[in-house]
mmCIF file of C-alpha atoms and ligand atoms in Angstrom:
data_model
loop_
_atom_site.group_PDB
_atom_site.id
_atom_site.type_symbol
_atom_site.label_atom_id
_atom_site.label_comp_id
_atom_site.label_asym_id
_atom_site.label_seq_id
_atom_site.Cartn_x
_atom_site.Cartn_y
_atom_site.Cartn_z
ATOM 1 C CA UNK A 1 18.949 -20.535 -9.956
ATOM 2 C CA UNK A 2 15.371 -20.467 -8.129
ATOM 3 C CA UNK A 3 13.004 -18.851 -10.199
ATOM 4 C CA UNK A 4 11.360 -15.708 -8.374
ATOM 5 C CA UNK A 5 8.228 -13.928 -9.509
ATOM 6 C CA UNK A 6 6.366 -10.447 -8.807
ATOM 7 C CA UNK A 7 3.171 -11.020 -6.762
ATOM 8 C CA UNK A 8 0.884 -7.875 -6.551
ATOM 9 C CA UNK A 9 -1.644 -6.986 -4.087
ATOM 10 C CA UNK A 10 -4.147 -4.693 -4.775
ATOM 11 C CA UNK A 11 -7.714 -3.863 -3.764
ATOM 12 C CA UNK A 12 -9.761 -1.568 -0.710
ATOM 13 C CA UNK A 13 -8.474 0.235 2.339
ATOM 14 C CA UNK A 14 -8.131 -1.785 5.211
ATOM 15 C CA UNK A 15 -8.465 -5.263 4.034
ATOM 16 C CA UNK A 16 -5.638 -6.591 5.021
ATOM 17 C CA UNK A 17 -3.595 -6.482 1.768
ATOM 18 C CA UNK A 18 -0.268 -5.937 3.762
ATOM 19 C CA UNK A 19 -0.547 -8.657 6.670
ATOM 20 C CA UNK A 20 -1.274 -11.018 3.531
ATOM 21 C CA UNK A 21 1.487 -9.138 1.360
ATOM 22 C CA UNK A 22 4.223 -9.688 4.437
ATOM 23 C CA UNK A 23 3.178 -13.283 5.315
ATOM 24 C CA UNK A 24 3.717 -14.194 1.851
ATOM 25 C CA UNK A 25 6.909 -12.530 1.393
ATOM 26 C CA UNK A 26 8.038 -14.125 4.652
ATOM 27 C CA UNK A 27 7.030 -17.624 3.922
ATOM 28 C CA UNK A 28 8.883 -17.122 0.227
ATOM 29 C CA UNK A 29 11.696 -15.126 1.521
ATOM 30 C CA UNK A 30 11.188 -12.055 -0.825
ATOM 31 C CA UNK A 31 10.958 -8.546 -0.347
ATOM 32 C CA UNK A 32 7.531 -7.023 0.510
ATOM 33 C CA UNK A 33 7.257 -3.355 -0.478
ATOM 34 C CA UNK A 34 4.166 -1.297 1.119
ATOM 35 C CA UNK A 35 3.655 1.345 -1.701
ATOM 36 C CA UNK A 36 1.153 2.775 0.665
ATOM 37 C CA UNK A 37 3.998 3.798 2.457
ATOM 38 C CA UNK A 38 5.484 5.723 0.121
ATOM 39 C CA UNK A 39 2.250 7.792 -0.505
ATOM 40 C CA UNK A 40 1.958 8.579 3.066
ATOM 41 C CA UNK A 41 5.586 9.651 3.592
ATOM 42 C CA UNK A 42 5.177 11.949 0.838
ATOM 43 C CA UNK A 43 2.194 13.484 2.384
ATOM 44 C CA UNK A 44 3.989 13.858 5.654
ATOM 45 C CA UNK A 45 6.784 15.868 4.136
ATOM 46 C CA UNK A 46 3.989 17.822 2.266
ATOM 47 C CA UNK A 47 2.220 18.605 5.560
ATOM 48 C CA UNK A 48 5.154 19.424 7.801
ATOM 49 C CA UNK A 49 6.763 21.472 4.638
ATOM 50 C CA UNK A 50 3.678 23.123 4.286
ATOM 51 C CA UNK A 51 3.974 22.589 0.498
ATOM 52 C CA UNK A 52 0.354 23.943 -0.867
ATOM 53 C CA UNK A 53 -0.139 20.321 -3.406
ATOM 54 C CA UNK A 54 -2.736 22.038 -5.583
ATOM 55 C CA UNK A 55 0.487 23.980 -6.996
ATOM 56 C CA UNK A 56 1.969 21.726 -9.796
ATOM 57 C CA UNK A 57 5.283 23.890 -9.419
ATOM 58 C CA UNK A 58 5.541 23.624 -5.357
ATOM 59 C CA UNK A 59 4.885 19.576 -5.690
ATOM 60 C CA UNK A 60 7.817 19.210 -8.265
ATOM 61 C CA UNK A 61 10.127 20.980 -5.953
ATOM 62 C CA UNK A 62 9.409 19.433 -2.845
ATOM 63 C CA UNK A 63 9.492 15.918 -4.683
ATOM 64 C CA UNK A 64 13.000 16.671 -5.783
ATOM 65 C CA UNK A 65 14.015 17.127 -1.841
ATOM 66 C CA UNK A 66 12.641 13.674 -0.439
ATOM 67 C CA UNK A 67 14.448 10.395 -0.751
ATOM 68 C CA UNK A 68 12.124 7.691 0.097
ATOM 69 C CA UNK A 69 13.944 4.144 1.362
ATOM 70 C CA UNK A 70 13.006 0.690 2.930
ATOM 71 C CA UNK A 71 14.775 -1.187 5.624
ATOM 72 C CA UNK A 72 14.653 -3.924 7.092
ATOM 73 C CA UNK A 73 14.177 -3.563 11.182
ATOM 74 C CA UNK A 74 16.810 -5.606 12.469
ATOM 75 C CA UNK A 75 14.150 -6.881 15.447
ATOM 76 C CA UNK A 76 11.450 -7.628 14.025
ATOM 77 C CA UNK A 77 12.824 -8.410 10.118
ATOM 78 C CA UNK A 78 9.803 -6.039 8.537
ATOM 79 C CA UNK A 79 10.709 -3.583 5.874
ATOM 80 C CA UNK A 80 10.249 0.225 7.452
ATOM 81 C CA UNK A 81 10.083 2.944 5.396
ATOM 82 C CA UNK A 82 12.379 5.835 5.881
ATOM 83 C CA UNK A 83 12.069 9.491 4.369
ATOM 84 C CA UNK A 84 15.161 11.710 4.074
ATOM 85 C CA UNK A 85 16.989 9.014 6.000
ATOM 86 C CA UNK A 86 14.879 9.506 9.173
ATOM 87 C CA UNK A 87 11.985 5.876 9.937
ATOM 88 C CA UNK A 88 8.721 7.394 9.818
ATOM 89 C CA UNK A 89 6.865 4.077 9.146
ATOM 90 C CA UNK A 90 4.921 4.654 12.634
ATOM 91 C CA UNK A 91 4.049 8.355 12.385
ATOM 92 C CA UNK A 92 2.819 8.148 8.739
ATOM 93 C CA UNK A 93 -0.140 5.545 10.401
ATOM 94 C CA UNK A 94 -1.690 8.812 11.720
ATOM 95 C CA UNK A 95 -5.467 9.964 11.074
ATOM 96 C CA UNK A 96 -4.328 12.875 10.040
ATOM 97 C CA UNK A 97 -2.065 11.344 7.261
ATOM 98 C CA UNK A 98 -5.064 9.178 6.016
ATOM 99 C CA UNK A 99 -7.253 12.088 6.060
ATOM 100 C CA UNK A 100 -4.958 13.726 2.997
ATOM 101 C CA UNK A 101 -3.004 10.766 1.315
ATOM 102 C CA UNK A 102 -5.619 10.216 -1.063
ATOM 103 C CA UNK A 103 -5.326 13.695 -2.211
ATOM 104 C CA UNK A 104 -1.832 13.637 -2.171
ATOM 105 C CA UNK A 105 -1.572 10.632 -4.090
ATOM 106 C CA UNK A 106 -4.339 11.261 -6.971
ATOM 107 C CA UNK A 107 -1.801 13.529 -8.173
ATOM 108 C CA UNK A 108 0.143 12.715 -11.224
ATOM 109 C CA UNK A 109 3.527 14.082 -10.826
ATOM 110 C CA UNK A 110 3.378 12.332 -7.095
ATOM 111 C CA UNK A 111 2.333 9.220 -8.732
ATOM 112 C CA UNK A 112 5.290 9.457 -11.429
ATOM 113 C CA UNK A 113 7.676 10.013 -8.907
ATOM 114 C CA UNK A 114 6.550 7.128 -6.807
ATOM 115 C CA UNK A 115 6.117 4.440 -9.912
ATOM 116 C CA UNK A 116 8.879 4.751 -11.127
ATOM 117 C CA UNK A 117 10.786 3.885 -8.082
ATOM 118 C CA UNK A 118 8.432 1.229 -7.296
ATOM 119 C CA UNK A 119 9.633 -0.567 -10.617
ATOM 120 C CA UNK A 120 12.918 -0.330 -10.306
ATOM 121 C CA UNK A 121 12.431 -2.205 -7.399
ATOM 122 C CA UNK A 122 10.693 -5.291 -8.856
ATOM 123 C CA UNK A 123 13.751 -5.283 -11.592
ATOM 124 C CA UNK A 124 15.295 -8.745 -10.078
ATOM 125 C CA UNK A 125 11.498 -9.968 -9.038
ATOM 126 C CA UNK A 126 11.024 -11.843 -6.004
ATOM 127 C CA UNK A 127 8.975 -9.255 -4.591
ATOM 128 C CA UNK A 128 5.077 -9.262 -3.248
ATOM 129 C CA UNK A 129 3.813 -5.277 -3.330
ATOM 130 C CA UNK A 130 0.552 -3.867 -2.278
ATOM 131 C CA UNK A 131 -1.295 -0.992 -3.252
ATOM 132 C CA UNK A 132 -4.066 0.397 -5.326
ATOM 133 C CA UNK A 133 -2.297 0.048 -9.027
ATOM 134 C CA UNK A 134 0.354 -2.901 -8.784
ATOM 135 C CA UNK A 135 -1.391 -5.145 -11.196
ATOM 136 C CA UNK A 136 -2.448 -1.966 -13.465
ATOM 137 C CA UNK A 137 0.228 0.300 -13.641
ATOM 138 C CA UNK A 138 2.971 -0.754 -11.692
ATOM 139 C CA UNK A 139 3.866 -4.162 -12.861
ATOM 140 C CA UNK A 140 1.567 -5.002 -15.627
ATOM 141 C CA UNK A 141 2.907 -8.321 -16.202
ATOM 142 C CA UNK A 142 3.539 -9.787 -12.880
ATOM 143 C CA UNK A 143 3.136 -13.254 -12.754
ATOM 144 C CA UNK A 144 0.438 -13.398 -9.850
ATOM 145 C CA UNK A 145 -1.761 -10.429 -9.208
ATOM 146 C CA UNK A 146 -4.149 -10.767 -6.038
ATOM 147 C CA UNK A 147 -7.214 -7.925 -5.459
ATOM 148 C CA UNK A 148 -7.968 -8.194 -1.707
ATOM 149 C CA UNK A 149 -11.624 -7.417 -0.658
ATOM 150 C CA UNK A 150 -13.850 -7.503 2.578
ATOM 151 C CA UNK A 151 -17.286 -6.460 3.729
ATOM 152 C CA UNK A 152 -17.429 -3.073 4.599
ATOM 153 C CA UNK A 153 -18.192 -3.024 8.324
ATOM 154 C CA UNK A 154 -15.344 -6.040 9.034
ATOM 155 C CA UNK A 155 -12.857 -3.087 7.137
ATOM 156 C CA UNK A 156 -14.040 -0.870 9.749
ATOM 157 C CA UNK A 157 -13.860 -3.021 12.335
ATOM 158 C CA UNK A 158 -9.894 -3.860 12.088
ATOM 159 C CA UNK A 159 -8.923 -0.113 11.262
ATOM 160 C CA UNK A 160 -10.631 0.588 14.142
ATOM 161 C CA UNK A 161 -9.015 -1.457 16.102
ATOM 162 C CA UNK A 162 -5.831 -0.811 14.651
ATOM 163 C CA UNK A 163 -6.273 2.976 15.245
ATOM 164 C CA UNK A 164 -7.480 2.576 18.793
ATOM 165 C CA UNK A 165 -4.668 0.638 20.127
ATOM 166 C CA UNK A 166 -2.518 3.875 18.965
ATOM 167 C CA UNK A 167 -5.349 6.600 19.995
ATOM 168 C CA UNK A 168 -8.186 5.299 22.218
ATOM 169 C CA UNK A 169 -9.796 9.197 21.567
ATOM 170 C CA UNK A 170 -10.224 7.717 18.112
ATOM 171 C CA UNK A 171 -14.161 7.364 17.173
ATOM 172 C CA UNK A 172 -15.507 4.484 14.816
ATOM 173 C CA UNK A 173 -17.357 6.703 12.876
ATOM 174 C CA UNK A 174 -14.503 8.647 12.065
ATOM 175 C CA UNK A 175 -12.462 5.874 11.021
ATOM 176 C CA UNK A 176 -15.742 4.629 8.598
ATOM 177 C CA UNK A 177 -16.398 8.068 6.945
ATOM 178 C CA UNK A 178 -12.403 8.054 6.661
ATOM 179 C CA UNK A 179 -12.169 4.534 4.774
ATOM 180 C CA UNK A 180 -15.151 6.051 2.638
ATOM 181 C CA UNK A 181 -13.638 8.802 1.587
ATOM 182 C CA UNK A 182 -10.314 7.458 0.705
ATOM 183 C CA UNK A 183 -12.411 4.284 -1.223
ATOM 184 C CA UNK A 184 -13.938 6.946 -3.522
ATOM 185 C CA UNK A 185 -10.748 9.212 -4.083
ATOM 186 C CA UNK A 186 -8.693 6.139 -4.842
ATOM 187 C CA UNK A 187 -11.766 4.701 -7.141
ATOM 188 C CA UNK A 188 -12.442 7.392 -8.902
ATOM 189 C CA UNK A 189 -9.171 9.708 -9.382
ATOM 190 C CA UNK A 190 -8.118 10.059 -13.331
ATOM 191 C CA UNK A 191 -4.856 8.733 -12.996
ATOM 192 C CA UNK A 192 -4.464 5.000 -12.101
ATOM 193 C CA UNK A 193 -7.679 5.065 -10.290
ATOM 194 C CA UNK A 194 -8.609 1.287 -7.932
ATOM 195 C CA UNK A 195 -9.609 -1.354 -10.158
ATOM 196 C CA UNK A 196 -9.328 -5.023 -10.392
ATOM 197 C CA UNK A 197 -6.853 -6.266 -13.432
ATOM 198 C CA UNK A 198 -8.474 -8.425 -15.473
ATOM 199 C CA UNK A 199 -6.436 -10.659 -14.989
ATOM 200 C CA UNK A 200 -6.131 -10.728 -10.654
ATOM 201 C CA UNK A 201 -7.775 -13.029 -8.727
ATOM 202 C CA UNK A 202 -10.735 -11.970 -6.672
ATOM 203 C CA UNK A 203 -9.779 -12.769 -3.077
ATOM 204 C CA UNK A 204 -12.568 -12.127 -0.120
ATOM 205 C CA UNK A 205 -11.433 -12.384 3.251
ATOM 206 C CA UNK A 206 -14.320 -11.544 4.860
ATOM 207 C CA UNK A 207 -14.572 -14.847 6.236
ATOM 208 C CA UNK A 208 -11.483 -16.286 5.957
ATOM 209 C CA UNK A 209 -8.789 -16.607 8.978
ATOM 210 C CA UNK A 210 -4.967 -15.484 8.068
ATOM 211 C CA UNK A 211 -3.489 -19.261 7.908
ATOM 212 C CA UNK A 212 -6.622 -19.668 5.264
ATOM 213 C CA UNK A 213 -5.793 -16.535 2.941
ATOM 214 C CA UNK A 214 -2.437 -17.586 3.350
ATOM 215 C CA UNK A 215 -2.587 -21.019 2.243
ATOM 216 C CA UNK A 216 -4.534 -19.915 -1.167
ATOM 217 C CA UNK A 217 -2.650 -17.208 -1.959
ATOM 218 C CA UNK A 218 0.356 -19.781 -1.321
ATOM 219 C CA UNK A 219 -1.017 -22.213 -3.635
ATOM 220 C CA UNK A 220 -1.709 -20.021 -6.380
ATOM 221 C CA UNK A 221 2.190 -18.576 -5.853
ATOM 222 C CA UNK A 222 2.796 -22.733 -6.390
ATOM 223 C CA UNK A 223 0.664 -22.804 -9.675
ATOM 224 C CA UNK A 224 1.939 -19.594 -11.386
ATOM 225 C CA UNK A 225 6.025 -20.538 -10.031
ATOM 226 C CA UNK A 226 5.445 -23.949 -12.142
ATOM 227 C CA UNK A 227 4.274 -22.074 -14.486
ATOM 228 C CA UNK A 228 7.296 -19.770 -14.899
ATOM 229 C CA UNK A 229 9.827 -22.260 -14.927
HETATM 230 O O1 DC K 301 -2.493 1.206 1.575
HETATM 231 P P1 DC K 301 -2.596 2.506 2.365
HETATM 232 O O2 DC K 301 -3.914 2.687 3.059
HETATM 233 O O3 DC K 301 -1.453 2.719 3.293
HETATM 234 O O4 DC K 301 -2.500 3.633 1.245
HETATM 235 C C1 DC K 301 -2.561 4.986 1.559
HETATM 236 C C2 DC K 301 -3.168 5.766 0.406
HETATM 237 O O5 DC K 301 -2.240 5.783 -0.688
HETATM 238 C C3 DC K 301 -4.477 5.220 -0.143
HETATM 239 O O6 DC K 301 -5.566 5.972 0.283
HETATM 240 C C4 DC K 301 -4.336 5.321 -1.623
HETATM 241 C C5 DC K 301 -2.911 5.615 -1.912
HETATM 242 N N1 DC K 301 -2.239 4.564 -2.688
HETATM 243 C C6 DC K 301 -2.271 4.672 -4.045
HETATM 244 O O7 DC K 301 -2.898 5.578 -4.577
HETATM 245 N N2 DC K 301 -1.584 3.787 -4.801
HETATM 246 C C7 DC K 301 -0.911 2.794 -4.237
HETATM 247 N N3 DC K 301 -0.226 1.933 -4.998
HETATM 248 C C8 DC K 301 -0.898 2.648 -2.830
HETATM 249 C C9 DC K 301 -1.581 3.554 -2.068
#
């Protein structure tokens, strides 16, 4: 049987992790999982539940009333995210979902309950997932761990972008003081805060087209395969 491996994807908002992480897992035919996703979705069911997250008692209860899944969109063959069996992978792109996922997510019974499914789905490999704590936490021992990083105002730049195709009332100095916030929450929270494994490689796209991250990354998915076997 092919051999399969776990390729993570961590590193900063906004550069690019996921277009990398669903190229890849396109080009090898495995699953690509967005845990970003499942951060946001939570925080959408915490905002329209009202659930007040600083209360360790109301978080456990609402966690134990959402069931997070992936499919697969039958047009366009990306994985969508679905909570309590209804696709919110467009509405979770919101501002005012980024605004409060870091929050959401810096919080440890949130983070158990979102781990632990994330492993269970790397249990027959094959899988390329991005985040914050794939290498770290998630899957310690994957076989190729990638941290993504860009300049600063070429992060902003593509958010922006991204945002204003959705919202044209959207401001680039919102979506800058928003990536800056949610760099230092994620950076500096106690639980699995952003870091680089030791042993990911260090990839900067700042200047790099998609065919040329691609190609790498699928080289060093080549190296570490031969590896494995
Ligand atoms: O990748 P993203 O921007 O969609 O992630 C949304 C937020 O979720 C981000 O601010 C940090 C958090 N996150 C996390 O803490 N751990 C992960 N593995 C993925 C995302």
């Amino acid at each position: 049987m092919e051999k399969k491996i776990i390729i993570t994807i961590d590193g900063w908002s906004s550069c690019g992790k996921s277009t990398l992480a669903k190229q890849l897992a396109r080009e090898l035919g495995y699953v690509y999982i967005d845990s970003g996703a499942m951060y946001r979705a939570i925080t959408l069911y915490f905002l329209r539940n009202h659930i007040d997250w600083t209360q360790h008692k109301a978080v456990e209860d609402a966690l134990r009333k959402i069931l997070l899944e992936f499919h697969s969109n039958h047009k366009t063959g990306q994985s969508e995210i679905y909570l309590n069996g209804e696709n919110v992978e467009y509405v979770i792109r919101d501002l005012v979902i980024a605004e409060k996922v870091s929050e959401v997510a810096a919080i440890k019974e949130v983070r158990q309950f979102a781990v632990k499914q994330q492993q269970g789905m790397g249990k027959k490999k094959g899988i390329v997932m991005d985040g914050r704590d794939i290498g770290t936490v998630v899957f310690p021992d994957a076989e190729l761990k990638i941290f993504m990083t860009a300049d600063n105002a070429i992060r902003v730049e593509r958010r922006f972008r991204e945002l204003y195709d959705k919202n044209p009332n959207v401001t680039i100095e919102e979506v800058k003081a928003n990536l800056e916030m949610r760099d230092y929450i994620d950076s500096h929270r106690e639980i699995s805060p952003l870091r680089q494994a030791e042993d990911a490689i260090l990839l900067d796209n700042s200047k790099l087209t998609m065919r040329e991250q691609l190609d790498l990354a699928l080289g060093w998915v080549k190296e570490r395969l031969s590896a494995a076997r």
